[in-house]
Amino acid sequence: GKKFFCQRIFAPGNLYFGGIKQMRLKILVVLSVVVLLLGTAGLVSTQAVAAENSEQIVTVNIQDVLLGSEAGQEVKKVLEGKVGEFQEKFQNEQGEVDALRAEIEKKSTVWSQEVKEEKERDYQKRVREMQLKSEDAQFELQQLEKQVMSPVLNELQKVIKEVGEKNGYAMIIDSRAGLLYVDESLDISEIVQKELDARQKAAKETK
């Protein structure tokens, strides 16, 4: 059967809330796809694909294809937009937590033990609440990532299959799969990217 494994295409996260640090909400746009065992019908893998007219082996850099494609850029914008929403949403709350921490550090020597303990409890409660919100935000981003990336990856799978069949390639290998040396002339990443962009454009025009 066909399997198309996708590592974290976009790792939209790491949301850090808590302590006296400023909130950091980053999106690490690391497009990374591992394509394995896509069947004997002529897909990408380290397993040979039967070809009638050629035994040429070529490579494709899946990461570069996705990063350079219009579809990949659109996905990036969607995820970054969501990250911006979370950043704006939590910025004020994070500021309040930071202010409370600063107050505790500044006034703890003049407060009574009871007041200090109450302030510390309040601070720890707010930190836990921020951490939970951070986890919820990361989960939401992960779900959004799957939603927006799935159609692109499905289309890419079809593109690679068709390029392989059309050109009679015996094998198409992800060039980032630990190969020690590959002649640059064997790389078809640009061809795959152009075909992916063309298919995406055609799909939009038919809507």
mmCIF file of C-alpha atoms in Angstrom:
data_model
loop_
_atom_site.group_PDB
_atom_site.id
_atom_site.type_symbol
_atom_site.label_atom_id
_atom_site.label_comp_id
_atom_site.label_asym_id
_atom_site.label_seq_id
_atom_site.Cartn_x
_atom_site.Cartn_y
_atom_site.Cartn_z
ATOM 1 C CA GLY A 1 0.000 0.000 0.000
ATOM 2 C CA LYS A 2 0.913 3.651 -0.235
ATOM 3 C CA LYS A 3 2.243 5.537 2.720
ATOM 4 C CA PHE A 4 3.146 9.203 2.814
ATOM 5 C CA PHE A 5 4.797 10.174 6.022
ATOM 6 C CA CYS A 6 5.102 13.807 6.936
ATOM 7 C CA GLN A 7 7.343 14.978 9.694
ATOM 8 C CA ARG A 8 6.466 18.272 11.286
ATOM 9 C CA ILE A 9 6.086 20.427 8.213
ATOM 10 C CA PHE A 10 5.536 23.495 10.252
ATOM 11 C CA ALA A 11 6.382 23.431 13.899
ATOM 12 C CA PRO A 12 4.216 26.342 14.889
ATOM 13 C CA GLY A 13 5.034 26.670 18.382
ATOM 14 C CA ASN A 14 6.878 26.723 21.028
ATOM 15 C CA LEU A 15 4.777 29.078 23.149
ATOM 16 C CA TYR A 16 6.597 30.104 26.291
ATOM 17 C CA PHE A 17 4.595 31.745 29.053
ATOM 18 C CA GLY A 18 5.620 32.033 32.683
ATOM 19 C CA GLY A 19 8.352 33.292 34.936
ATOM 20 C CA ILE A 20 9.517 36.860 34.361
ATOM 21 C CA LYS A 21 10.429 36.234 30.714
ATOM 22 C CA GLN A 22 8.526 37.986 27.960
ATOM 23 C CA MET A 23 6.204 35.789 25.999
ATOM 24 C CA ARG A 24 7.855 34.251 23.019
ATOM 25 C CA LEU A 25 5.624 32.852 20.359
ATOM 26 C CA LYS A 26 7.585 31.557 17.441
ATOM 27 C CA ILE A 27 6.779 29.737 14.282
ATOM 28 C CA LEU A 28 9.622 27.612 13.041
ATOM 29 C CA VAL A 29 8.997 27.125 9.388
ATOM 30 C CA VAL A 30 10.904 23.943 8.790
ATOM 31 C CA LEU A 31 9.417 22.138 5.855
ATOM 32 C CA SER A 32 10.421 18.539 6.186
ATOM 33 C CA VAL A 33 8.849 15.541 4.515
ATOM 34 C CA VAL A 34 9.951 11.925 4.695
ATOM 35 C CA VAL A 35 8.551 10.010 1.766
ATOM 36 C CA LEU A 36 8.702 6.233 2.240
ATOM 37 C CA LEU A 37 7.417 3.167 0.464
ATOM 38 C CA LEU A 38 4.878 4.813 -1.795
ATOM 39 C CA GLY A 39 4.168 1.564 -3.514
ATOM 40 C CA THR A 40 5.267 -0.207 -6.679
ATOM 41 C CA ALA A 41 3.124 1.949 -8.947
ATOM 42 C CA GLY A 42 5.892 4.506 -9.394
ATOM 43 C CA LEU A 43 6.291 6.798 -6.380
ATOM 44 C CA VAL A 44 9.100 8.254 -4.297
ATOM 45 C CA SER A 45 11.044 5.989 -1.969
ATOM 46 C CA THR A 46 14.259 4.151 -1.524
ATOM 47 C CA GLN A 47 12.533 1.246 -3.216
ATOM 48 C CA ALA A 48 13.023 1.007 -6.987
ATOM 49 C CA VAL A 49 10.159 1.919 -9.306
ATOM 50 C CA ALA A 50 9.821 -0.049 -12.499
ATOM 51 C CA ALA A 51 10.449 2.003 -15.647
ATOM 52 C CA GLU A 52 10.203 0.825 -19.234
ATOM 53 C CA ASN A 53 12.295 3.411 -21.061
ATOM 54 C CA SER A 54 14.943 4.421 -18.549
ATOM 55 C CA GLU A 55 16.797 3.340 -15.447
ATOM 56 C CA GLN A 56 17.734 6.849 -14.414
ATOM 57 C CA ILE A 57 17.722 7.655 -10.732
ATOM 58 C CA VAL A 58 16.954 11.259 -9.810
ATOM 59 C CA THR A 59 16.575 13.208 -6.588
ATOM 60 C CA VAL A 60 14.175 15.804 -5.251
ATOM 61 C CA ASN A 61 14.550 18.030 -2.215
ATOM 62 C CA ILE A 62 11.068 17.910 -0.729
ATOM 63 C CA GLN A 63 11.854 20.651 1.769
ATOM 64 C CA ASP A 64 12.964 23.071 -0.948
ATOM 65 C CA VAL A 65 9.936 22.228 -3.066
ATOM 66 C CA LEU A 66 7.530 23.033 -0.265
ATOM 67 C CA LEU A 67 9.387 26.134 0.884
ATOM 68 C CA GLY A 68 9.551 27.492 -2.645
ATOM 69 C CA SER A 69 6.064 26.578 -3.785
ATOM 70 C CA GLU A 70 3.181 29.015 -3.738
ATOM 71 C CA ALA A 71 1.124 26.498 -1.766
ATOM 72 C CA GLY A 72 3.839 26.216 0.877
ATOM 73 C CA GLN A 73 4.039 29.998 1.192
ATOM 74 C CA GLU A 74 0.276 30.206 1.631
ATOM 75 C CA VAL A 75 0.401 27.616 4.402
ATOM 76 C CA LYS A 76 3.177 29.585 6.075
ATOM 77 C CA LYS A 77 1.069 32.765 6.002
ATOM 78 C CA VAL A 78 -1.926 30.979 7.507
ATOM 79 C CA LEU A 79 0.109 29.578 10.393
ATOM 80 C CA GLU A 80 1.976 32.808 11.029
ATOM 81 C CA GLY A 81 -1.346 34.640 11.085
ATOM 82 C CA LYS A 82 -2.648 32.278 13.740
ATOM 83 C CA VAL A 83 0.524 32.717 15.748
ATOM 84 C CA GLY A 84 0.008 36.483 15.588
ATOM 85 C CA GLU A 85 -3.509 36.062 16.953
ATOM 86 C CA PHE A 86 -2.249 34.090 19.927
ATOM 87 C CA GLN A 87 0.557 36.543 20.549
ATOM 88 C CA GLU A 88 -1.843 39.463 20.669
ATOM 89 C CA LYS A 89 -4.319 37.510 22.775
ATOM 90 C CA PHE A 90 -1.830 36.561 25.479
ATOM 91 C CA GLN A 91 0.383 39.637 25.496
ATOM 92 C CA ASN A 92 -1.591 41.586 28.095
ATOM 93 C CA GLU A 93 -2.003 38.588 30.366
ATOM 94 C CA GLN A 94 1.690 37.839 30.185
ATOM 95 C CA GLY A 95 2.420 41.434 31.098
ATOM 96 C CA GLU A 96 0.260 41.132 34.196
ATOM 97 C CA VAL A 97 2.093 37.971 35.260
ATOM 98 C CA ASP A 98 5.457 39.640 34.745
ATOM 99 C CA ALA A 99 4.321 42.675 36.744
ATOM 100 C CA LEU A 100 3.209 40.472 39.617
ATOM 101 C CA ARG A 101 6.565 38.685 39.660
ATOM 102 C CA ALA A 102 8.372 42.024 39.706
ATOM 103 C CA GLU A 103 6.180 43.248 42.566
ATOM 104 C CA ILE A 104 6.923 40.141 44.600
ATOM 105 C CA GLU A 105 10.670 40.530 44.099
ATOM 106 C CA LYS A 106 10.549 44.208 44.999
ATOM 107 C CA LYS A 107 8.244 44.169 48.024
ATOM 108 C CA SER A 108 8.685 40.753 49.568
ATOM 109 C CA THR A 109 11.004 42.094 52.249
ATOM 110 C CA VAL A 110 8.376 44.503 53.573
ATOM 111 C CA TRP A 111 5.368 42.240 53.310
ATOM 112 C CA SER A 112 4.130 40.056 56.098
ATOM 113 C CA GLN A 113 4.544 36.312 55.695
ATOM 114 C CA GLU A 114 0.827 35.968 55.046
ATOM 115 C CA VAL A 115 0.849 38.555 52.256
ATOM 116 C CA LYS A 116 3.941 37.013 50.677
ATOM 117 C CA GLU A 117 2.370 33.568 50.637
ATOM 118 C CA GLU A 118 -0.854 34.915 49.155
ATOM 119 C CA LYS A 119 1.014 36.744 46.388
ATOM 120 C CA GLU A 120 3.114 33.694 45.616
ATOM 121 C CA ARG A 121 0.014 31.508 45.379
ATOM 122 C CA ASP A 122 -1.605 34.023 43.047
ATOM 123 C CA TYR A 123 1.520 34.134 40.893
ATOM 124 C CA GLN A 124 1.869 30.358 40.671
ATOM 125 C CA LYS A 125 -1.816 30.043 39.796
ATOM 126 C CA ARG A 126 -1.460 32.529 36.957
ATOM 127 C CA VAL A 127 1.654 30.796 35.644
ATOM 128 C CA ARG A 128 -0.171 27.458 35.560
ATOM 129 C CA GLU A 129 -3.095 29.065 33.760
ATOM 130 C CA MET A 130 -0.733 30.533 31.162
ATOM 131 C CA GLN A 131 0.957 27.185 30.680
ATOM 132 C CA LEU A 132 -2.393 25.502 30.064
ATOM 133 C CA LYS A 133 -3.335 28.181 27.563
ATOM 134 C CA SER A 134 0.034 27.687 25.882
ATOM 135 C CA GLU A 135 -0.604 23.959 25.519
ATOM 136 C CA ASP A 136 -4.100 24.603 24.146
ATOM 137 C CA ALA A 137 -2.681 27.081 21.638
ATOM 138 C CA GLN A 138 -0.014 24.646 20.470
ATOM 139 C CA PHE A 139 -2.626 21.922 20.012
ATOM 140 C CA GLU A 140 -4.817 24.263 17.992
ATOM 141 C CA LEU A 141 -1.862 25.210 15.802
ATOM 142 C CA GLN A 142 -1.005 21.558 15.244
ATOM 143 C CA GLN A 143 -4.555 20.824 14.145
ATOM 144 C CA LEU A 144 -4.536 23.815 11.817
ATOM 145 C CA GLU A 145 -1.213 22.677 10.391
ATOM 146 C CA LYS A 146 -2.614 19.251 9.550
ATOM 147 C CA GLN A 147 -5.691 20.811 8.004
ATOM 148 C CA VAL A 148 -3.850 23.201 5.688
ATOM 149 C CA MET A 149 -0.917 20.906 4.840
ATOM 150 C CA SER A 150 -2.835 17.741 4.009
ATOM 151 C CA PRO A 151 -4.134 18.929 0.600
ATOM 152 C CA VAL A 152 -0.682 20.222 -0.360
ATOM 153 C CA LEU A 153 1.031 16.951 0.537
ATOM 154 C CA ASN A 154 -1.580 14.920 -1.313
ATOM 155 C CA GLU A 155 -1.060 17.071 -4.386
ATOM 156 C CA LEU A 156 2.710 16.806 -4.085
ATOM 157 C CA GLN A 157 2.439 13.040 -3.930
ATOM 158 C CA LYS A 158 0.495 13.036 -7.193
ATOM 159 C CA VAL A 159 2.954 15.426 -8.831
ATOM 160 C CA ILE A 160 5.980 13.308 -7.969
ATOM 161 C CA LYS A 161 4.247 10.182 -9.215
ATOM 162 C CA GLU A 162 3.290 11.800 -12.517
ATOM 163 C CA VAL A 163 6.737 13.328 -13.051
ATOM 164 C CA GLY A 164 8.316 9.935 -12.440
ATOM 165 C CA GLU A 165 5.967 8.134 -14.820
ATOM 166 C CA LYS A 166 6.114 10.826 -17.516
ATOM 167 C CA ASN A 167 9.902 10.859 -17.614
ATOM 168 C CA GLY A 168 10.375 7.141 -17.088
ATOM 169 C CA TYR A 169 12.500 7.490 -13.980
ATOM 170 C CA ALA A 170 13.463 4.282 -12.280
ATOM 171 C CA MET A 171 13.682 5.909 -8.875
ATOM 172 C CA ILE A 172 13.114 9.296 -7.250
ATOM 173 C CA ILE A 173 14.846 9.773 -3.917
ATOM 174 C CA ASP A 174 14.552 12.530 -1.351
ATOM 175 C CA SER A 175 17.988 14.178 -1.555
ATOM 176 C CA ARG A 176 17.942 14.823 2.198
ATOM 177 C CA ALA A 177 17.650 11.125 3.007
ATOM 178 C CA GLY A 178 21.268 10.759 4.051
ATOM 179 C CA LEU A 179 22.832 10.392 0.601
ATOM 180 C CA LEU A 180 26.583 10.951 0.718
ATOM 181 C CA TYR A 181 26.873 12.318 -2.814
ATOM 182 C CA VAL A 182 24.425 13.218 -5.567
ATOM 183 C CA ASP A 183 25.220 14.926 -8.866
ATOM 184 C CA GLU A 184 23.266 18.207 -8.970
ATOM 185 C CA SER A 185 22.203 17.468 -12.532
ATOM 186 C CA LEU A 186 20.052 14.641 -11.181
ATOM 187 C CA ASP A 187 17.978 16.967 -8.989
ATOM 188 C CA ILE A 188 14.455 17.566 -10.308
ATOM 189 C CA SER A 189 13.207 19.724 -7.431
ATOM 190 C CA GLU A 190 12.573 22.702 -9.728
ATOM 191 C CA ILE A 191 10.524 20.576 -12.102
ATOM 192 C CA VAL A 192 8.434 19.206 -9.261
ATOM 193 C CA GLN A 193 7.900 22.632 -7.730
ATOM 194 C CA LYS A 194 6.775 24.171 -11.036
ATOM 195 C CA GLU A 195 4.371 21.315 -11.627
ATOM 196 C CA LEU A 196 2.987 21.642 -8.102
ATOM 197 C CA ASP A 197 2.458 25.380 -8.568
ATOM 198 C CA ALA A 198 0.774 24.781 -11.929
ATOM 199 C CA ARG A 199 -1.609 22.224 -10.485
ATOM 200 C CA GLN A 200 -2.490 24.443 -7.548
ATOM 201 C CA LYS A 201 -3.133 27.394 -9.894
ATOM 202 C CA ALA A 202 -5.311 25.287 -12.160
ATOM 203 C CA ALA A 203 -7.296 24.014 -9.173
ATOM 204 C CA LYS A 204 -7.995 27.594 -8.053
ATOM 205 C CA GLU A 205 -9.133 28.657 -11.508
ATOM 206 C CA THR A 206 -11.660 25.857 -11.716
ATOM 207 C CA LYS A 207 -13.283 26.826 -8.418
#
